[in-house]
Amino acid sequence: MKITSAEVFVGGPGKNYVTLKIMTDQGIYGLGDATLNNRETLPAQYLQDYLIPCLIGMDPRNSEDIWQYFYRGAYFRRGPIAMATIGAIDMALWDIKGKIAGLPVYQLFGGKSREATLVYAHATGNDLEDLLESIENYQAQGYKAVRIQCGIPNMPKGGYGVSREGEDSKHFITDFTGAVPKEEVWDTEKYLQYMPTVFATIRERFGPDLKVLHDVHHRLTPREVYAFAKSVEKYNLFWLEDPTPAEDQNALKLIRQHSTAPIAIGEVFNSLWDCKQLIEEELIDFIRISVTYGGGITHVKRIVELAGLHHIRTGFHGAPSHSPISMAAARAS
Ligand code: MG
């Protein structure tokens, strides 16, 4: 069996999905996702110029060998662009193997181990009333978990991840002009004072069973997170996400030593080497790496296996910029 061609498509319904399609000489094809939000043209070009020419003639069943070939073949290993492209190839190869076997890909990894998966919705509000209404709406739809983000009084609207679908979402649409980082006004003191009152109101209104998640978006220093995590411990968060800049892994030590708040991090990681210290030292509770820019199913499964040894669960990154192919690959992983 041989790979005969491969194509990259950029686009989708309101999104810049980067989709790879690998064709074989037996009519079977595989799909993979290389979407790197706000940098979509780069993985597409990387695939077209450097990786697809090497794929032609390879046996698509040899996914491990192909993964190692591309990972080791480039002198500059890792990085989100390279790992997203290797990830897309890997997903497409597993897709092909599943089709050859006539089985869903998860059946090639030991079969089904869950009847259902807990998912959360993004409940957001420009103010507290708006947020409470958003939570009520998701509860009415059956969600048992919500990730909550709330506008902070006396800080300008629109910052801090509170925008809703359809609002302020130009950065997801296929128009690369003007794709510059958004600048926001931020006030740490106001945030630290206000957010605990939001959690208190949510517990009062919705009781102890609602699973509440919150994303700090990497905005606090370790000392600030320490104080914040202590102040919200009594509200029993399901997870506290991205508390400090993820590239400083030692920062998580201070938080771990002083708080029992469950920590989730990793959506900007792209290899096992980014996760290794946090997992081995058991500084986190959930690893958030994406299957797309985490190098695909082959590499993410290694991370998952290591995490399992250290009591760390997965909460794969699943932002709206992730394509359905990436989400399917996450379930298989
Ligand atoms: Mg996050």
Tab-separated table of C-alpha atoms and ligand atoms in Angstrom:
chain	number	residue	atom	x	y	z
A	1	MET	CA	0.000	0.000	0.000
A	2	LYS	CA	1.387	3.413	-0.952
A	3	ILE	CA	0.579	7.078	-0.489
A	4	THR	CA	-0.041	8.561	-3.914
A	5	SER	CA	-0.859	12.203	-3.111
A	6	ALA	CA	-1.807	14.607	-0.357
A	7	GLU	CA	-3.588	17.961	-0.339
A	8	VAL	CA	-4.032	20.761	2.194
A	9	PHE	CA	-7.232	22.793	2.457
A	10	VAL	CA	-7.584	26.011	4.480
A	11	GLY	CA	-11.122	27.070	5.291
A	12	GLY	CA	-14.379	25.904	6.749
A	13	PRO	CA	-17.688	27.214	8.060
A	14	GLY	CA	-16.554	30.482	9.662
A	15	LYS	CA	-13.195	28.996	10.649
A	16	ASN	CA	-9.707	28.626	9.228
A	17	TYR	CA	-9.397	24.867	9.592
A	18	VAL	CA	-6.210	23.469	8.037
A	19	THR	CA	-7.188	20.016	6.770
A	20	LEU	CA	-4.840	17.439	5.276
A	21	LYS	CA	-6.125	14.695	2.984
A	22	ILE	CA	-3.796	11.783	2.248
A	23	MET	CA	-4.689	9.527	-0.717
A	24	THR	CA	-3.501	5.952	-1.276
A	25	ASP	CA	-3.187	3.616	-4.261
A	26	GLN	CA	-6.104	1.548	-2.898
A	27	GLY	CA	-8.675	4.342	-2.925
A	28	ILE	CA	-8.665	4.773	0.836
A	29	TYR	CA	-7.961	8.268	2.133
A	30	GLY	CA	-7.281	9.731	5.556
A	31	LEU	CA	-7.996	13.163	7.050
A	32	GLY	CA	-5.915	15.102	9.576
A	33	ASP	CA	-6.106	18.513	11.233
A	34	ALA	CA	-3.173	20.970	11.307
A	35	THR	CA	-5.126	24.051	12.431
A	36	LEU	CA	-2.994	26.554	14.321
A	37	ASN	CA	-5.340	29.364	15.252
A	38	ASN	CA	-4.259	32.780	13.888
A	39	ARG	CA	-1.228	31.213	12.160
A	40	GLU	CA	-3.116	29.037	9.685
A	41	THR	CA	-1.017	29.660	6.573
A	42	LEU	CA	2.169	28.464	8.240
A	43	PRO	CA	1.348	24.780	8.861
A	44	ALA	CA	-0.332	24.681	5.425
A	45	GLN	CA	2.857	25.933	3.759
A	46	TYR	CA	5.086	23.693	5.905
A	47	LEU	CA	3.076	20.653	4.809
A	48	GLN	CA	3.087	21.642	1.153
A	49	ASP	CA	6.757	22.558	0.880
A	50	TYR	CA	8.487	20.137	3.224
A	51	LEU	CA	6.404	17.145	4.309
A	52	ILE	CA	4.003	16.162	1.530
A	53	PRO	CA	6.822	15.618	-1.023
A	54	CYS	CA	8.390	13.109	1.402
A	55	LEU	CA	5.109	11.262	2.006
A	56	ILE	CA	4.593	10.186	-1.593
A	57	GLY	CA	5.432	6.478	-1.998
A	58	MET	CA	5.436	5.718	1.752
A	59	ASP	CA	3.361	2.878	3.188
A	60	PRO	CA	0.635	4.648	5.249
A	61	ARG	CA	0.354	1.697	7.639
A	62	ASN	CA	3.809	2.468	9.091
A	63	SER	CA	2.591	5.380	11.201
A	64	GLU	CA	5.213	5.042	13.956
A	65	ASP	CA	8.100	4.987	11.494
A	66	ILE	CA	6.641	7.926	9.575
A	67	TRP	CA	6.150	9.890	12.815
A	68	GLN	CA	9.794	9.311	13.811
A	69	TYR	CA	10.987	10.140	10.285
A	70	PHE	CA	9.386	13.578	10.347
A	71	TYR	CA	10.155	14.336	14.008
A	72	ARG	CA	13.806	13.341	13.801
A	73	GLY	CA	14.317	14.311	10.180
A	74	ALA	CA	14.173	18.033	10.811
A	75	TYR	CA	17.177	19.451	12.638
A	76	PHE	CA	14.813	21.824	14.505
A	77	ARG	CA	12.491	19.550	16.443
A	78	ARG	CA	9.233	20.451	18.164
A	79	GLY	CA	7.451	23.817	18.020
A	80	PRO	CA	3.730	24.317	17.323
A	81	ILE	CA	3.984	24.584	13.524
A	82	ALA	CA	6.086	21.458	13.008
A	83	MET	CA	4.114	19.454	15.569
A	84	ALA	CA	0.746	20.489	14.075
A	85	THR	CA	1.887	19.254	10.666
A	86	ILE	CA	3.229	15.955	12.023
A	87	GLY	CA	0.001	15.704	14.021
A	88	ALA	CA	-2.130	16.092	10.887
A	89	ILE	CA	-0.170	13.390	9.063
A	90	ASP	CA	-0.444	11.081	12.065
A	91	MET	CA	-4.226	11.544	12.370
A	92	ALA	CA	-4.671	10.879	8.646
A	93	LEU	CA	-2.579	7.704	8.840
A	94	TRP	CA	-4.619	6.379	11.796
A	95	ASP	CA	-7.766	7.252	9.847
A	96	ILE	CA	-6.486	5.143	6.948
A	97	LYS	CA	-5.586	2.260	9.268
A	98	GLY	CA	-9.023	2.333	10.857
A	99	LYS	CA	-10.604	2.205	7.398
A	100	ILE	CA	-8.389	-0.736	6.383
A	101	ALA	CA	-9.425	-2.600	9.536
A	102	GLY	CA	-13.051	-1.555	9.184
A	103	LEU	CA	-12.991	-0.340	12.786
A	104	PRO	CA	-13.182	2.970	14.641
A	105	VAL	CA	-9.629	4.038	15.542
A	106	TYR	CA	-10.241	3.610	19.286
A	107	GLN	CA	-10.724	-0.122	18.648
A	108	LEU	CA	-7.071	-0.268	17.553
A	109	PHE	CA	-6.057	1.006	21.012
A	110	GLY	CA	-7.851	-1.410	23.308
A	111	GLY	CA	-11.467	-0.560	22.584
A	112	LYS	CA	-14.053	1.529	24.349
A	113	SER	CA	-13.404	2.329	28.002
A	114	ARG	CA	-16.172	4.865	28.704
A	115	GLU	CA	-19.894	5.020	28.061
A	116	ALA	CA	-19.832	8.843	27.923
A	117	THR	CA	-17.478	11.804	28.304
A	118	LEU	CA	-17.987	14.766	30.599
A	119	VAL	CA	-17.915	17.974	28.570
A	120	TYR	CA	-18.155	21.595	29.629
A	121	ALA	CA	-19.638	24.657	27.979
A	122	HIS	CA	-18.184	28.188	28.010
A	123	ALA	CA	-20.531	30.228	30.189
A	124	THR	CA	-19.557	33.868	29.863
A	125	GLY	CA	-20.983	37.231	30.828
A	126	ASN	CA	-19.986	40.836	30.498
A	127	ASP	CA	-21.266	41.143	34.061
A	128	LEU	CA	-22.411	38.750	36.781
A	129	GLU	CA	-26.125	38.749	35.850
A	130	ASP	CA	-25.213	38.040	32.250
A	131	LEU	CA	-22.989	35.146	33.399
A	132	LEU	CA	-25.662	33.634	35.659
A	133	GLU	CA	-28.098	33.688	32.750
A	134	SER	CA	-25.510	31.985	30.547
A	135	ILE	CA	-25.010	29.223	33.166
A	136	GLU	CA	-28.781	28.732	33.447
A	137	ASN	CA	-29.030	28.349	29.678
A	138	TYR	CA	-26.340	25.669	29.605
A	139	GLN	CA	-27.844	23.848	32.571
A	140	ALA	CA	-31.176	23.808	30.745
A	141	GLN	CA	-29.384	22.137	27.833
A	142	GLY	CA	-28.121	19.424	30.198
A	143	TYR	CA	-24.532	20.507	30.807
A	144	LYS	CA	-23.166	19.367	34.178
A	145	ALA	CA	-19.987	21.428	33.875
A	146	VAL	CA	-19.364	25.023	32.828
A	147	ARG	CA	-16.201	27.028	32.382
A	148	ILE	CA	-17.058	30.471	33.655
A	149	GLN	CA	-15.540	33.798	32.605
A	150	CYS	CA	-16.987	37.083	33.852
A	151	GLY	CA	-16.342	40.719	33.003
A	152	ILE	CA	-14.749	42.594	35.889
A	153	PRO	CA	-16.470	45.825	37.017
A	154	ASN	CA	-14.581	48.958	35.951
A	155	MET	CA	-12.505	47.068	33.401
A	156	PRO	CA	-13.339	47.648	29.710
A	157	LYS	CA	-15.781	45.159	28.132
A	158	GLY	CA	-14.616	42.540	25.711
A	159	GLY	CA	-11.402	41.393	27.337
A	160	TYR	CA	-10.566	38.295	29.312
A	161	GLY	CA	-12.299	35.638	27.239
A	162	VAL	CA	-15.885	36.768	27.802
A	163	SER	CA	-16.941	37.181	24.183
A	164	ARG	CA	-19.706	34.901	22.924
A	165	GLU	CA	-20.094	33.054	19.654
A	166	GLY	CA	-20.708	35.622	16.932
A	167	GLU	CA	-19.279	38.501	18.969
A	168	ASP	CA	-15.693	39.538	18.555
A	169	SER	CA	-14.825	36.371	16.657
A	170	LYS	CA	-13.125	37.825	13.598
A	171	HIS	CA	-9.941	36.001	14.499
A	172	PHE	CA	-11.646	32.704	13.563
A	173	ILE	CA	-12.745	33.763	10.090
A	174	THR	CA	-10.849	33.157	6.856
A	175	ASP	CA	-9.456	36.619	6.434
A	176	PHE	CA	-5.791	36.933	7.275
A	177	THR	CA	-5.675	40.709	6.879
A	178	GLY	CA	-5.508	42.564	10.144
A	179	ALA	CA	-4.916	39.361	12.129
A	180	VAL	CA	-3.017	41.064	14.909
A	181	PRO	CA	-3.080	40.256	18.616
A	182	LYS	CA	-5.895	41.991	20.483
A	183	GLU	CA	-4.758	44.348	23.237
A	184	GLU	CA	-6.795	44.544	26.429
A	185	VAL	CA	-6.784	46.623	29.572
A	186	TRP	CA	-6.136	44.418	32.586
A	187	ASP	CA	-6.122	45.102	36.328
A	188	THR	CA	-4.910	42.229	38.502
A	189	GLU	CA	-6.053	43.784	41.773
A	190	LYS	CA	-9.629	44.231	40.529
A	191	TYR	CA	-9.663	40.661	39.223
A	192	LEU	CA	-8.357	39.174	42.478
A	193	GLN	CA	-10.921	41.101	44.516
A	194	TYR	CA	-13.907	40.384	42.294
A	195	MET	CA	-13.628	36.771	41.071
A	196	PRO	CA	-14.070	35.089	44.504
A	197	THR	CA	-17.412	36.912	44.844
A	198	VAL	CA	-18.457	35.453	41.473
A	199	PHE	CA	-17.739	31.898	42.647
A	200	ALA	CA	-19.610	32.580	45.910
A	201	THR	CA	-22.699	33.719	43.993
A	202	ILE	CA	-22.546	30.722	41.651
A	203	ARG	CA	-22.396	28.257	44.550
A	204	GLU	CA	-25.255	30.073	46.282
A	205	ARG	CA	-27.405	30.047	43.152
A	206	PHE	CA	-26.568	26.630	41.667
A	207	GLY	CA	-25.493	24.549	44.682
A	208	PRO	CA	-22.527	22.233	45.208
A	209	ASP	CA	-23.036	19.795	42.301
A	210	LEU	CA	-22.391	22.080	39.327
A	211	LYS	CA	-18.855	21.484	38.081
A	212	VAL	CA	-17.237	24.906	37.803
A	213	LEU	CA	-14.083	25.545	35.796
A	214	HIS	CA	-12.242	28.825	35.389
A	215	ASP	CA	-9.444	29.947	33.059
A	216	VAL	CA	-6.948	32.548	34.277
A	217	HIS	CA	-5.424	32.743	30.766
A	218	HIS	CA	-1.857	32.685	32.120
A	219	ARG	CA	-2.265	36.182	33.604
A	220	LEU	CA	-1.097	35.846	37.203
A	221	THR	CA	2.302	35.524	38.837
A	222	PRO	CA	2.908	32.453	41.049
A	223	ARG	CA	2.427	34.512	44.222
A	224	GLU	CA	-0.831	35.965	42.912
A	225	VAL	CA	-2.107	32.500	41.994
A	226	TYR	CA	-1.177	31.220	45.423
A	227	ALA	CA	-3.318	33.942	47.016
A	228	PHE	CA	-6.144	33.483	44.492
A	229	ALA	CA	-6.230	29.682	44.750
A	230	LYS	CA	-6.404	29.908	48.543
A	231	SER	CA	-9.244	32.405	48.356
A	232	VAL	CA	-11.377	30.223	46.043
A	233	GLU	CA	-10.562	26.784	47.517
A	234	LYS	CA	-13.833	26.700	49.459
A	235	TYR	CA	-15.845	26.957	46.245
A	236	ASN	CA	-14.490	23.584	45.113
A	237	LEU	CA	-13.538	24.307	41.496
A	238	PHE	CA	-13.409	21.376	39.093
A	239	TRP	CA	-10.249	22.937	37.701
A	240	LEU	CA	-8.304	26.177	37.696
A	241	GLU	CA	-6.906	26.576	34.194
A	242	ASP	CA	-3.699	28.199	32.968
A	243	PRO	CA	-2.984	30.052	36.227
A	244	THR	CA	0.533	31.227	35.311
A	245	PRO	CA	2.528	31.534	32.066
A	246	ALA	CA	2.879	27.884	31.035
A	247	GLU	CA	6.491	28.155	29.933
A	248	ASP	CA	7.634	28.611	33.549
A	249	GLN	CA	7.017	25.140	34.892
A	250	ASN	CA	8.681	25.802	38.249
A	251	ALA	CA	5.938	28.350	38.969
A	252	LEU	CA	3.515	25.476	39.466
A	253	LYS	CA	5.554	24.251	42.445
A	254	LEU	CA	4.635	27.237	44.602
A	255	ILE	CA	0.949	26.837	43.781
A	256	ARG	CA	1.036	23.104	44.493
A	257	GLN	CA	2.710	23.551	47.856
A	258	HIS	CA	0.061	25.993	49.070
A	259	SER	CA	-3.262	25.021	47.555
A	260	THR	CA	-5.411	21.993	46.794
A	261	ALA	CA	-7.083	23.727	43.813
A	262	PRO	CA	-6.967	21.278	40.860
A	263	ILE	CA	-4.700	22.741	38.178
A	264	ALA	CA	-5.216	22.299	34.424
A	265	ILE	CA	-2.570	23.479	31.961
A	266	GLY	CA	-0.975	22.565	28.648
A	267	GLU	CA	-2.991	24.027	25.761
A	268	VAL	CA	0.122	25.809	24.468
A	269	PHE	CA	2.384	22.769	24.867
A	270	ASN	CA	3.420	20.833	21.804
A	271	SER	CA	5.470	17.877	22.969
A	272	LEU	CA	6.039	15.396	25.766
A	273	TRP	CA	9.066	17.442	26.764
A	274	ASP	CA	6.826	20.405	27.655
A	275	CYS	CA	4.708	18.189	29.925
A	276	LYS	CA	7.323	15.920	31.460
A	277	GLN	CA	8.315	17.909	34.552
A	278	LEU	CA	4.748	18.862	35.440
A	279	ILE	CA	3.640	15.249	35.160
A	280	GLU	CA	6.583	13.575	36.884
A	281	GLU	CA	6.544	16.037	39.785
A	282	GLU	CA	2.733	15.778	39.974
A	283	LEU	CA	2.294	19.556	39.870
A	284	ILE	CA	-0.943	19.460	37.881
A	285	ASP	CA	-4.225	17.518	37.814
A	286	PHE	CA	-5.263	17.798	34.161
A	287	ILE	CA	-3.058	17.909	31.056
A	288	ARG	CA	-4.618	20.090	28.334
A	289	ILE	CA	-2.387	19.474	25.308
A	290	SER	CA	-4.131	19.475	21.939
A	291	VAL	CA	-3.930	16.372	19.751
A	292	THR	CA	-3.318	18.640	16.749
A	293	TYR	CA	-0.246	20.583	17.813
A	294	GLY	CA	0.764	17.838	20.219
A	295	GLY	CA	1.986	15.754	17.286
A	296	GLY	CA	-1.132	13.658	16.718
A	297	ILE	CA	-2.462	10.471	18.289
A	298	THR	CA	0.924	8.685	18.310
A	299	HIS	CA	2.657	11.322	20.437
A	300	VAL	CA	-0.270	12.328	22.651
A	301	LYS	CA	-0.827	8.707	23.653
A	302	ARG	CA	2.703	8.685	25.100
A	303	ILE	CA	1.840	11.777	27.159
A	304	VAL	CA	-1.437	10.226	28.312
A	305	GLU	CA	0.294	7.024	29.415
A	306	LEU	CA	2.870	8.973	31.436
A	307	ALA	CA	0.157	11.177	32.962
A	308	GLY	CA	-1.827	8.120	34.008
A	309	LEU	CA	1.100	6.853	36.060
A	310	HIS	CA	1.015	10.108	38.027
A	311	HIS	CA	-2.742	10.402	38.691
A	312	ILE	CA	-3.152	13.160	36.096
A	313	ARG	CA	-6.243	13.163	33.905
A	314	THR	CA	-6.722	14.502	30.382
A	315	GLY	CA	-8.781	17.543	29.486
A	316	PHE	CA	-7.681	17.994	25.881
A	317	HIS	CA	-7.860	21.528	24.580
A	318	GLY	CA	-11.044	21.891	22.538
A	319	ALA	CA	-11.422	25.558	21.654
A	320	PRO	CA	-13.742	26.567	18.774
A	321	SER	CA	-10.662	26.818	16.567
A	322	HIS	CA	-10.166	23.043	16.749
A	323	SER	CA	-11.662	21.148	13.842
A	324	PRO	CA	-14.043	18.203	14.255
A	325	ILE	CA	-11.193	15.970	13.034
A	326	SER	CA	-9.021	17.098	15.945
A	327	MET	CA	-11.859	16.477	18.408
A	328	ALA	CA	-12.416	12.969	17.007
A	329	ALA	CA	-8.686	12.256	17.324
A	330	ALA	CA	-8.789	13.472	20.937
A	331	ARG	CA	-11.494	10.949	21.723
A	332	ALA	CA	-9.432	8.161	20.146
A	333	SER	CA	-6.422	9.193	22.257
B	1	MG	MG	-6.918	28.069	28.640
